[in-house]
Tab-separated table of C-alpha atoms in Angstrom:
chain	number	residue	atom	x	y	z
K	21	MET	CA	-1.223	-18.334	-12.209
K	22	ALA	CA	1.186	-15.440	-11.882
K	23	PHE	CA	4.249	-15.340	-14.081
K	24	ARG	CA	7.140	-13.348	-12.659
K	25	ILE	CA	9.226	-11.916	-15.430
K	26	SER	CA	11.795	-9.181	-15.752
K	27	ASP	CA	10.154	-6.906	-18.218
K	28	SER	CA	10.983	-3.530	-19.725
K	29	VAL	CA	8.847	-0.500	-19.102
K	30	PHE	CA	8.777	-0.134	-22.859
K	31	LEU	CA	10.689	-1.845	-25.630
K	32	SER	CA	12.587	0.145	-28.213
K	33	MET	CA	12.287	-0.752	-31.874
K	34	GLY	CA	15.912	0.234	-32.264
K	35	THR	CA	19.101	-1.231	-30.901
K	36	GLN	CA	19.523	0.991	-27.843
K	37	PRO	CA	18.603	-0.849	-24.633
K	38	ARG	CA	16.085	0.710	-22.292
K	39	PRO	CA	15.824	0.363	-18.500
K	40	ILE	CA	14.083	-2.731	-17.231
K	41	ARG	CA	12.096	-3.351	-14.083
K	42	THR	CA	10.500	-6.315	-12.421
K	43	GLN	CA	6.762	-6.816	-12.594
K	44	LYS	CA	4.265	-9.652	-12.156
K	45	ILE	CA	2.096	-10.688	-15.063
K	46	ALA	CA	-1.083	-12.452	-14.070
K	47	ALA	CA	-2.794	-15.247	-15.920
K	48	PRO	CA	-6.287	-16.093	-14.683
K	49	ASN	CA	-7.795	-19.191	-13.149
K	50	SER	CA	-4.813	-20.659	-11.346
K	51	LEU	CA	-2.297	-19.787	-8.682
K	52	GLY	CA	1.465	-19.979	-8.423
K	53	ILE	CA	4.604	-18.035	-9.204
K	54	TYR	CA	6.979	-19.171	-11.929
K	55	PRO	CA	10.274	-17.493	-12.780
K	56	LEU	CA	11.241	-16.244	-16.210
K	57	THR	CA	14.376	-14.303	-16.964
K	58	TRP	CA	14.417	-11.333	-19.268
K	59	GLU	CA	17.399	-12.808	-21.104
K	60	ARG	CA	15.171	-15.585	-22.473
K	61	LEU	CA	12.926	-12.994	-24.031
K	62	LEU	CA	15.648	-10.624	-25.211
K	63	LEU	CA	15.319	-9.528	-28.801
K	64	LYS	CA	18.099	-8.875	-31.247
K	65	GLY	CA	17.090	-6.059	-33.542
K	66	ASP	CA	13.701	-6.672	-35.107
K	67	LYS	CA	14.072	-10.447	-35.174
K	68	ARG	CA	11.415	-12.352	-33.260
K	69	LYS	CA	12.608	-15.170	-31.059
K	70	ASN	CA	10.650	-18.004	-29.489
K	71	CYS	CA	11.592	-19.518	-26.175
K	72	LEU	CA	10.308	-22.174	-23.783
K	73	PHE	CA	9.850	-21.965	-20.048
K	74	TYR	CA	8.737	-24.591	-17.569
K	75	SER	CA	6.500	-24.685	-14.542
K	76	ARG	CA	7.207	-26.769	-11.496
K	77	LYS	CA	5.348	-29.649	-13.143
K	78	SER	CA	7.605	-29.359	-16.224
K	79	ARG	CA	4.723	-28.530	-18.490
K	80	PRO	CA	6.122	-26.629	-21.486
K	81	VAL	CA	4.466	-23.403	-22.508
K	82	GLN	CA	5.606	-21.433	-25.518
K	83	ALA	CA	6.233	-17.733	-25.051
K	84	VAL	CA	6.722	-15.519	-28.070
K	85	ALA	CA	8.641	-12.283	-27.738
K	86	THR	CA	7.718	-9.610	-30.251
K	87	PRO	CA	8.963	-6.066	-30.745
K	88	VAL	CA	5.811	-4.619	-29.194
K	89	ALA	CA	5.787	-2.671	-25.937
K	90	PRO	CA	4.528	-4.959	-23.141
K	91	SER	CA	1.851	-3.841	-20.713
K	92	SER	CA	3.026	-1.499	-18.005
K	93	ALA	CA	2.462	-2.490	-14.394
K	94	ASP	CA	0.204	0.550	-14.208
K	95	SER	CA	-1.867	-0.327	-17.284
K	96	ALA	CA	-5.568	-1.109	-17.108
K	97	GLU	CA	-5.072	-4.404	-18.951
K	98	TYR	CA	-2.407	-5.563	-16.511
K	99	ARG	CA	-4.569	-4.701	-13.503
K	100	LYS	CA	-7.534	-6.475	-15.087
K	101	GLN	CA	-5.472	-9.659	-15.528
K	102	LEU	CA	-4.203	-9.396	-11.970
K	103	ALA	CA	-7.703	-8.865	-10.600
K	104	GLU	CA	-9.038	-11.933	-12.391
K	105	SER	CA	-6.115	-14.019	-11.197
K	106	TYR	CA	-6.524	-13.004	-7.558
K	107	GLY	CA	-10.336	-12.993	-7.398
K	108	PHE	CA	-10.847	-9.212	-7.345
K	109	SER	CA	-13.402	-7.307	-9.392
K	110	GLN	CA	-10.999	-4.369	-9.576
K	111	ILE	CA	-7.411	-3.639	-8.624
K	112	GLY	CA	-6.914	0.087	-8.348
K	113	GLU	CA	-4.135	1.993	-9.992
K	114	PRO	CA	-1.475	3.425	-7.649
K	115	LEU	CA	-2.491	6.574	-5.819
K	116	PRO	CA	-0.122	9.476	-6.580
K	117	GLY	CA	2.236	10.192	-3.707
K	118	ASN	CA	1.232	13.849	-3.488
K	119	VAL	CA	-2.402	13.063	-2.586
K	120	THR	CA	-3.062	13.514	1.131
K	121	LEU	CA	-5.592	11.827	3.375
K	122	ARG	CA	-7.097	15.224	4.158
K	123	GLU	CA	-7.811	15.806	0.454
K	124	ILE	CA	-9.723	12.523	0.287
K	125	ILE	CA	-11.671	13.273	3.474
K	126	ASP	CA	-12.611	16.717	2.170
K	127	THR	CA	-14.392	15.155	-0.818
K	128	LEU	CA	-16.812	13.256	1.446
K	129	PRO	CA	-20.279	14.701	2.111
K	130	LYS	CA	-20.518	16.224	5.598
K	131	LYS	CA	-23.648	14.202	6.347
K	132	VAL	CA	-21.733	10.894	6.400
K	133	PHE	CA	-20.010	12.034	9.614
K	134	GLU	CA	-23.275	12.793	11.411
K	135	ILE	CA	-24.250	10.573	14.343
K	136	ASP	CA	-27.926	9.567	14.312
K	137	ASN	CA	-29.027	8.119	17.659
K	138	VAL	CA	-32.058	6.410	16.133
K	139	LYS	CA	-29.939	4.608	13.538
K	140	ALA	CA	-27.302	3.753	16.146
K	141	TRP	CA	-29.789	2.114	18.504
K	142	LYS	CA	-31.435	0.421	15.544
K	143	THR	CA	-28.178	-1.494	15.019
K	144	VAL	CA	-28.360	-2.586	18.664
K	145	MET	CA	-31.922	-3.834	18.185
K	146	ILE	CA	-30.954	-5.723	15.020
K	147	SER	CA	-28.089	-7.461	16.828
K	148	VAL	CA	-30.051	-8.269	19.981
K	149	THR	CA	-33.021	-9.598	17.991
K	150	SER	CA	-30.947	-11.652	15.548
K	151	TYR	CA	-28.836	-13.084	18.376
K	152	ALA	CA	-31.939	-14.038	20.376
K	153	LEU	CA	-33.401	-15.653	17.261
K	154	GLY	CA	-30.162	-17.569	16.796
K	155	LEU	CA	-30.241	-18.914	20.355
K	156	PHE	CA	-33.866	-19.942	19.826
K	157	MET	CA	-32.942	-21.764	16.625
K	158	ILE	CA	-30.126	-23.590	18.426
K	159	SER	CA	-32.526	-24.693	21.155
K	160	LYS	CA	-35.058	-26.070	18.651
K	161	ALA	CA	-32.932	-27.266	15.735
K	162	PRO	CA	-32.354	-31.010	15.179
K	163	TRP	CA	-28.698	-31.981	15.107
K	164	TYR	CA	-28.423	-31.823	11.305
K	165	LEU	CA	-29.619	-28.186	11.265
K	166	LEU	CA	-27.386	-27.025	14.108
K	167	PRO	CA	-24.573	-25.852	11.759
K	168	PHE	CA	-27.001	-23.437	10.105
K	169	ALA	CA	-28.186	-22.165	13.487
K	170	TRP	CA	-24.583	-21.712	14.620
K	171	ALA	CA	-23.700	-19.880	11.412
K	172	TRP	CA	-26.590	-17.452	11.902
K	173	THR	CA	-25.858	-16.923	15.607
K	174	GLY	CA	-22.120	-16.472	15.051
K	175	THR	CA	-22.837	-13.866	12.381
K	176	ALA	CA	-25.383	-12.147	14.639
K	177	VAL	CA	-22.955	-11.914	17.546
K	178	THR	CA	-20.396	-10.412	15.148
K	179	GLY	CA	-22.826	-7.497	14.993
K	180	PHE	CA	-22.127	-6.895	18.698
K	181	PHE	CA	-18.462	-6.549	17.853
K	182	VAL	CA	-19.253	-3.955	15.163
K	183	ILE	CA	-21.337	-1.947	17.647
K	184	GLY	CA	-18.425	-1.975	20.100
K	185	HIS	CA	-16.162	-1.095	17.187
K	186	ASP	CA	-18.226	2.055	16.502
K	187	CYS	CA	-18.127	2.923	20.194
K	188	ALA	CA	-14.350	2.596	20.229
K	189	HIS	CA	-14.101	5.021	17.300
K	190	LYS	CA	-16.478	7.472	19.005
K	191	SER	CA	-18.964	7.189	16.156
K	192	PHE	CA	-21.861	5.573	18.060
K	193	SER	CA	-23.059	8.363	20.345
K	194	LYS	CA	-22.259	11.974	21.176
K	195	ASN	CA	-22.157	10.907	24.824
K	196	LYS	CA	-18.749	9.301	25.332
K	197	PHE	CA	-19.696	7.689	28.645
K	198	VAL	CA	-22.614	5.936	26.900
K	199	GLU	CA	-20.155	4.731	24.245
K	200	ASP	CA	-17.835	3.227	26.835
K	201	ILE	CA	-20.714	1.412	28.566
K	202	VAL	CA	-22.274	0.116	25.327
K	203	GLY	CA	-18.877	-0.882	23.909
K	204	THR	CA	-17.943	-2.809	27.048
K	205	LEU	CA	-21.300	-4.621	27.179
K	206	ALA	CA	-21.268	-5.400	23.447
K	207	PHE	CA	-17.874	-7.072	23.753
K	208	LEU	CA	-18.724	-9.180	26.816
K	209	PRO	CA	-20.464	-12.115	25.017
K	210	LEU	CA	-17.303	-12.380	22.892
K	211	ILE	CA	-14.989	-12.411	25.941
K	212	TYR	CA	-13.259	-9.424	24.388
K	213	PRO	CA	-11.801	-6.750	26.694
K	214	TYR	CA	-13.051	-3.491	25.199
K	215	GLU	CA	-10.359	-1.008	26.236
K	216	PRO	CA	-7.319	-3.155	25.340
K	217	TRP	CA	-8.831	-3.817	21.938
K	218	ARG	CA	-9.618	-0.101	21.458
K	219	PHE	CA	-6.051	0.966	22.217
K	220	LYS	CA	-4.578	-1.619	19.855
K	221	HIS	CA	-7.105	-0.897	17.132
K	222	ASP	CA	-6.451	2.842	17.191
K	223	ARG	CA	-2.808	2.098	16.366
K	224	HIS	CA	-3.910	-0.116	13.482
K	225	HIS	CA	-5.764	2.831	11.972
K	226	ALA	CA	-2.886	5.218	12.566
K	227	LYS	CA	-0.360	2.885	10.946
K	228	THR	CA	-2.268	0.627	8.557
K	229	ASN	CA	0.034	-1.794	6.686
K	230	MET	CA	3.132	-0.289	8.262
K	231	LEU	CA	5.830	-2.879	8.907
K	232	PHE	CA	6.280	-3.629	12.621
K	233	GLU	CA	3.805	-0.904	13.655
K	234	ASP	CA	0.408	-2.138	12.450
K	235	THR	CA	-1.294	-3.878	15.387
K	236	ALA	CA	-3.633	-5.946	13.235
K	237	TRP	CA	-2.126	-9.089	11.717
K	238	GLN	CA	1.468	-8.726	10.609
K	239	PRO	CA	2.999	-10.781	7.792
K	240	VAL	CA	5.329	-13.658	8.666
K	241	TRP	CA	9.017	-12.792	8.457
K	242	LYS	CA	11.564	-15.215	7.006
K	243	GLU	CA	13.728	-14.975	10.136
K	244	GLU	CA	10.724	-16.010	12.208
K	245	PHE	CA	9.805	-18.737	9.719
K	246	ASP	CA	13.340	-20.186	9.863
K	247	SER	CA	13.833	-19.804	13.611
K	248	SER	CA	12.697	-23.314	14.593
K	249	PRO	CA	11.110	-26.343	12.878
K	250	LEU	CA	8.290	-26.495	15.433
K	251	LEU	CA	7.406	-22.813	15.033
K	252	ARG	CA	7.570	-23.192	11.268
K	253	LYS	CA	4.973	-25.970	11.314
K	254	ALA	CA	2.738	-23.936	13.642
K	255	ILE	CA	2.987	-20.908	11.337
K	256	ILE	CA	2.197	-22.978	8.245
K	257	TYR	CA	-0.927	-24.402	9.842
K	258	GLY	CA	-1.924	-21.070	11.392
K	259	TYR	CA	-1.569	-19.063	8.186
K	260	GLY	CA	-2.860	-21.951	6.077
K	261	PRO	CA	-5.758	-24.264	7.046
K	262	PHE	CA	-6.518	-22.535	10.370
K	263	ARG	CA	-6.229	-18.976	9.091
K	264	ALA	CA	-9.980	-18.500	9.329
K	265	TRP	CA	-9.625	-18.788	13.122
K	266	MET	CA	-6.276	-17.052	13.631
K	267	SER	CA	-8.031	-14.148	15.325
K	268	ILE	CA	-8.333	-16.401	18.394
K	269	ALA	CA	-4.549	-16.384	18.785
K	270	HIS	CA	-4.455	-12.635	18.149
K	271	TRP	CA	-7.201	-12.092	20.760
K	272	LEU	CA	-5.388	-14.155	23.372
K	273	ILE	CA	-1.855	-12.856	22.785
K	274	CYS	CA	-2.536	-9.152	22.270
K	275	HIS	CA	-5.328	-8.166	24.656
K	276	PHE	CA	-4.709	-9.768	28.057
K	277	ASP	CA	-1.088	-8.804	28.762
K	278	ILE	CA	-1.002	-5.548	30.719
K	279	LYS	CA	2.687	-5.114	29.885
K	280	LYS	CA	1.759	-4.467	26.254
K	281	PHE	CA	0.030	-1.179	27.141
K	282	ARG	CA	1.212	2.315	27.982
K	283	PRO	CA	1.144	3.454	31.614
K	284	ASN	CA	-1.734	5.887	30.979
K	285	GLU	CA	-3.788	3.036	29.477
K	286	VAL	CA	-3.291	0.427	32.217
K	287	GLN	CA	-6.121	1.527	34.530
K	288	ARG	CA	-8.762	1.317	31.811
K	289	VAL	CA	-7.289	-1.985	30.610
K	290	LYS	CA	-7.654	-3.431	34.120
K	291	ILE	CA	-11.317	-2.371	34.282
K	292	SER	CA	-12.061	-4.075	30.956
K	293	LEU	CA	-10.267	-7.241	31.999
K	294	ALA	CA	-12.215	-7.298	35.258
K	295	CYS	CA	-15.496	-7.057	33.318
K	296	VAL	CA	-14.499	-9.930	31.030
K	297	PHE	CA	-13.396	-12.189	33.880
K	298	ALA	CA	-16.593	-11.388	35.812
K	299	PHE	CA	-18.689	-12.353	32.783
K	300	MET	CA	-16.796	-15.633	32.499
K	301	ALA	CA	-17.058	-16.318	36.241
K	302	ILE	CA	-20.821	-15.672	36.334
K	303	GLY	CA	-22.090	-16.303	32.805
K	304	TRP	CA	-20.343	-19.564	31.991
K	305	PRO	CA	-21.366	-21.389	35.201
K	306	LEU	CA	-24.965	-20.240	34.670
K	307	ILE	CA	-24.974	-21.648	31.142
K	308	VAL	CA	-23.512	-24.931	32.374
K	309	TYR	CA	-25.964	-25.034	35.299
K	310	LYS	CA	-28.956	-24.561	33.010
K	311	THR	CA	-27.898	-26.581	29.965
K	312	GLY	CA	-24.868	-28.689	30.951
K	313	ILE	CA	-21.436	-28.771	29.315
K	314	MET	CA	-22.965	-29.665	25.960
K	315	GLY	CA	-25.244	-26.670	26.295
K	316	TRP	CA	-22.220	-24.413	26.867
K	317	ILE	CA	-20.710	-25.816	23.671
K	318	LYS	CA	-23.954	-25.443	21.717
K	319	PHE	CA	-25.045	-22.027	22.939
K	320	TRP	CA	-21.749	-20.242	23.507
K	321	LEU	CA	-18.668	-21.953	22.088
K	322	MET	CA	-19.920	-22.747	18.585
K	323	PRO	CA	-21.356	-19.254	17.928
K	324	TRP	CA	-18.120	-17.819	19.349
K	325	LEU	CA	-16.114	-19.853	16.840
K	326	GLY	CA	-18.483	-18.575	14.146
K	327	TYR	CA	-17.736	-15.030	15.234
K	328	HIS	CA	-13.991	-15.671	15.022
K	329	PHE	CA	-14.429	-17.124	11.550
K	330	TRP	CA	-15.855	-13.797	10.428
K	331	MET	CA	-13.370	-11.794	12.479
K	332	SER	CA	-10.465	-13.628	10.836
K	333	THR	CA	-11.974	-13.599	7.356
K	334	PHE	CA	-12.882	-9.927	7.423
K	335	THR	CA	-9.488	-8.932	8.811
K	336	MET	CA	-7.387	-10.831	6.290
K	337	VAL	CA	-9.495	-9.743	3.311
K	338	HIS	CA	-9.405	-6.074	4.353
K	339	HIS	CA	-5.644	-5.630	3.992
K	340	THR	CA	-4.077	-8.816	2.588
K	341	ALA	CA	-3.444	-9.400	-1.111
K	342	PRO	CA	-0.336	-10.244	-3.170
K	343	HIS	CA	-0.301	-6.746	-4.682
K	344	ILE	CA	-0.888	-4.798	-1.436
K	345	PRO	CA	2.419	-3.997	0.264
K	346	PHE	CA	3.406	-3.410	3.849
K	347	LYS	CA	5.891	-0.550	4.028
K	348	SER	CA	8.547	0.596	6.463
K	349	SER	CA	7.801	3.834	8.299
K	350	ASP	CA	10.169	5.887	6.135
K	351	LYS	CA	8.350	4.798	2.942
K	352	TRP	CA	4.804	4.687	4.325
K	353	ASN	CA	2.146	7.068	3.012
K	354	ALA	CA	-1.135	7.462	4.911
K	355	ALA	CA	-3.354	8.140	1.894
K	356	GLN	CA	-1.903	5.223	-0.073
K	357	ALA	CA	-2.216	2.844	2.879
K	358	GLN	CA	-5.815	3.751	3.678
K	359	LEU	CA	-7.181	4.072	0.124
K	360	ASN	CA	-4.933	1.715	-1.900
K	361	GLY	CA	-4.094	-0.645	0.958
K	362	THR	CA	-7.665	-1.361	2.060
K	363	VAL	CA	-10.064	-3.712	0.252
K	364	HIS	CA	-13.794	-3.303	-0.198
K	365	CYS	CA	-15.366	-6.771	-0.255
K	366	GLY	CA	-19.063	-7.381	-0.756
K	367	TYR	CA	-20.818	-10.234	1.065
K	368	PRO	CA	-24.376	-11.603	0.858
K	369	ARG	CA	-26.921	-9.040	2.005
K	370	TRP	CA	-27.895	-10.865	5.198
K	371	ILE	CA	-24.273	-10.806	6.358
K	372	GLU	CA	-23.958	-7.086	5.585
K	373	ILE	CA	-27.129	-6.390	7.618
K	374	LEU	CA	-26.163	-8.498	10.630
K	375	CYS	CA	-22.582	-7.163	10.590
K	376	HIS	CA	-23.583	-3.509	10.092
K	377	ASN	CA	-21.536	-2.762	6.942
K	378	ILE	CA	-18.167	-3.590	8.508
K	379	ASN	CA	-16.935	-4.731	5.086
K	380	VAL	CA	-17.609	-1.359	3.494
K	381	HIS	CA	-14.118	-0.816	4.774
K	382	ILE	CA	-12.377	1.772	2.608
K	383	PRO	CA	-14.355	4.785	3.917
K	384	HIS	CA	-13.870	3.480	7.450
K	385	HIS	CA	-10.111	3.701	6.916
K	386	ILE	CA	-10.362	7.099	5.266
K	387	SER	CA	-12.083	8.312	8.449
K	388	SER	CA	-12.945	6.092	11.403
K	389	LYS	CA	-15.402	8.769	12.591
K	390	ILE	CA	-17.975	7.680	9.986
K	391	PRO	CA	-20.764	5.669	11.700
K	392	SER	CA	-21.319	2.188	10.306
K	393	TYR	CA	-24.785	3.047	8.917
K	394	ASN	CA	-23.247	5.856	6.825
K	395	LEU	CA	-20.453	3.760	5.304
K	396	PRO	CA	-22.374	2.801	2.103
K	397	ALA	CA	-23.045	6.480	1.301
K	398	ALA	CA	-19.425	7.358	2.017
K	399	HIS	CA	-18.230	4.514	-0.217
K	400	LYS	CA	-20.430	5.721	-3.065
K	401	SER	CA	-18.854	9.165	-2.767
K	402	ILE	CA	-15.348	7.681	-2.771
K	403	GLN	CA	-16.195	5.620	-5.850
K	404	GLU	CA	-17.313	8.768	-7.650
K	405	ASN	CA	-14.218	10.773	-6.736
K	406	TRP	CA	-11.469	8.184	-6.332
K	407	GLY	CA	-12.925	5.058	-7.958
K	408	LYS	CA	-9.961	4.212	-10.177
K	409	TYR	CA	-7.721	3.785	-7.119
K	410	LEU	CA	-9.937	1.300	-5.251
K	411	ASN	CA	-9.350	-2.405	-4.631
K	412	GLU	CA	-12.748	-4.095	-4.765
K	413	ALA	CA	-14.059	-7.649	-4.670
K	414	THR	CA	-17.140	-9.701	-4.002
K	415	TRP	CA	-16.369	-12.590	-1.667
K	416	ASN	CA	-15.368	-15.655	-3.671
K	417	TRP	CA	-13.284	-18.794	-3.323
K	418	ARG	CA	-10.474	-17.632	-5.585
K	419	LEU	CA	-9.951	-14.592	-3.372
K	420	MET	CA	-9.696	-16.781	-0.272
K	421	LYS	CA	-7.483	-19.300	-2.036
K	422	THR	CA	-5.114	-16.525	-3.108
K	423	ILE	CA	-4.742	-15.245	0.449
K	424	MET	CA	-4.450	-18.647	2.109
K	425	THR	CA	-2.020	-20.224	-0.370
K	426	LEU	CA	0.109	-17.257	-1.503
K	427	CYS	CA	0.177	-14.492	1.133
K	428	HIS	CA	2.622	-15.950	3.609
K	429	VAL	CA	6.216	-14.849	4.254
K	430	TYR	CA	6.748	-11.176	3.604
K	431	ASP	CA	9.436	-9.920	1.275
K	432	GLU	CA	9.873	-6.188	0.684
K	433	GLU	CA	10.584	-6.696	-3.018
K	434	GLU	CA	7.990	-9.378	-3.853
K	435	ASN	CA	5.458	-8.560	-1.087
K	436	TYR	CA	4.760	-12.224	-0.302
K	437	VAL	CA	6.498	-15.571	-0.809
K	438	ALA	CA	4.423	-18.737	-0.407
K	439	PHE	CA	5.377	-21.291	2.243
K	440	ASN	CA	5.648	-24.080	-0.319
K	441	LYS	CA	8.255	-22.098	-2.216
K	442	LEU	CA	10.477	-21.665	0.859
K	443	ALA	CA	9.876	-24.991	2.606
K	444	PRO	CA	8.142	-27.467	0.276
K	445	GLU	CA	8.914	-30.390	2.576
K	446	ASP	CA	6.819	-28.818	5.394
K	447	SER	CA	4.068	-27.290	3.273
K	448	GLN	CA	1.704	-30.228	2.799
K	449	PRO	CA	-1.141	-28.194	4.414
K	450	ILE	CA	-0.743	-25.524	1.735
K	451	GLU	CA	-0.642	-28.111	-1.055
K	452	PHE	CA	-3.771	-29.636	0.444
K	453	LEU	CA	-5.549	-26.261	0.322
K	454	LYS	CA	-4.494	-25.750	-3.282
K	455	ARG	CA	-6.022	-29.129	-4.185
K	456	VAL	CA	-9.304	-28.906	-2.271
K	457	MET	CA	-10.244	-25.204	-2.320
K	458	PRO	CA	-12.436	-24.195	-5.268
K	459	ASP	CA	-10.873	-21.767	-7.748
K	460	TYR	CA	-13.917	-19.976	-9.092
K	461	ALA	CA	-14.491	-16.265	-8.597
């Protein structure tokens, strides 16, 4: 539960008032935002005063105001409470505004930027082998084991995306033509056009968590949310129960419209689109011919949905949290966005292996030139030099519940406002998630 109170930076023992500012105080093990006004906690002299406040369920909780300085928003205790409430292992303290991205990069060992062809092609072998094993398991598994086979295969094919991702960042090979070929081929089983994705993704790195400019997922705006009842319902479902597959909409809307690209990018975009459509025109009929429509569903569609589950989950965890802001271009700071605005989230080891360390994400945003196999070493260096500024978590249900039930409509002062606070009559899907999703970290 998060209590929103107006709270002084420090409280004087005397009678002179001090400036106040708004901050969020986190209480662990539940979710929600409840308003308290500073006036209810205002002290007169040294006299202590009790007051009552009420949650939406009208459950009284007694709050006692004492003449002791409350925790600062920058205090370790406050961040610890917030981390526990949101499902993080650590919420980093704010990075000073005078720190530059170049300063952070300069602290990294030079070896983490080195491309190793053996290690690069080893990732290809891991993905090809694990994907082939997944297809074999699908072909042999009884119906009740198919979900496990699909989960493995979907995770394995996500490894192809990560290989293409390295190629797009020019961190796979010193030969750029080889990178373009490997990247295009790696994306084909996912029906992802390589060049359109590369162009969009480069802008995401250049303008991470910048309002209107970041080409990864943007927050919902209130004007958009209020624009039509039908769109509102679609947004609530999309950013609520179906959020783990929202990357499908992003894939379809952002990567197939040539008008969304610059004139100097169009030719390469057309080549990528032609490759994708050729794969669909040849590959899909062959699958259907050999295995039937049900075979196409079993061998391609279900693993593809598994891939999009990870694509959506990884993307929203990397940059979405109630305490991580999006900022307008005039207030945006590159070092703060890449170090403070990116989340390191640990997953089970088999997922990290099959997905080639994609979730060791903070060093990747510090420098996208670091190959995926060097990300753990780079992260260790960042922990040693900048550890107190990092946002870190191990995947857990509370983390997912926080994102899916709180991080909805963006507000520049509060960061996020939940759907059920703005439109409770339409937010039954969010209430459903709050009831059924586990809350343990």
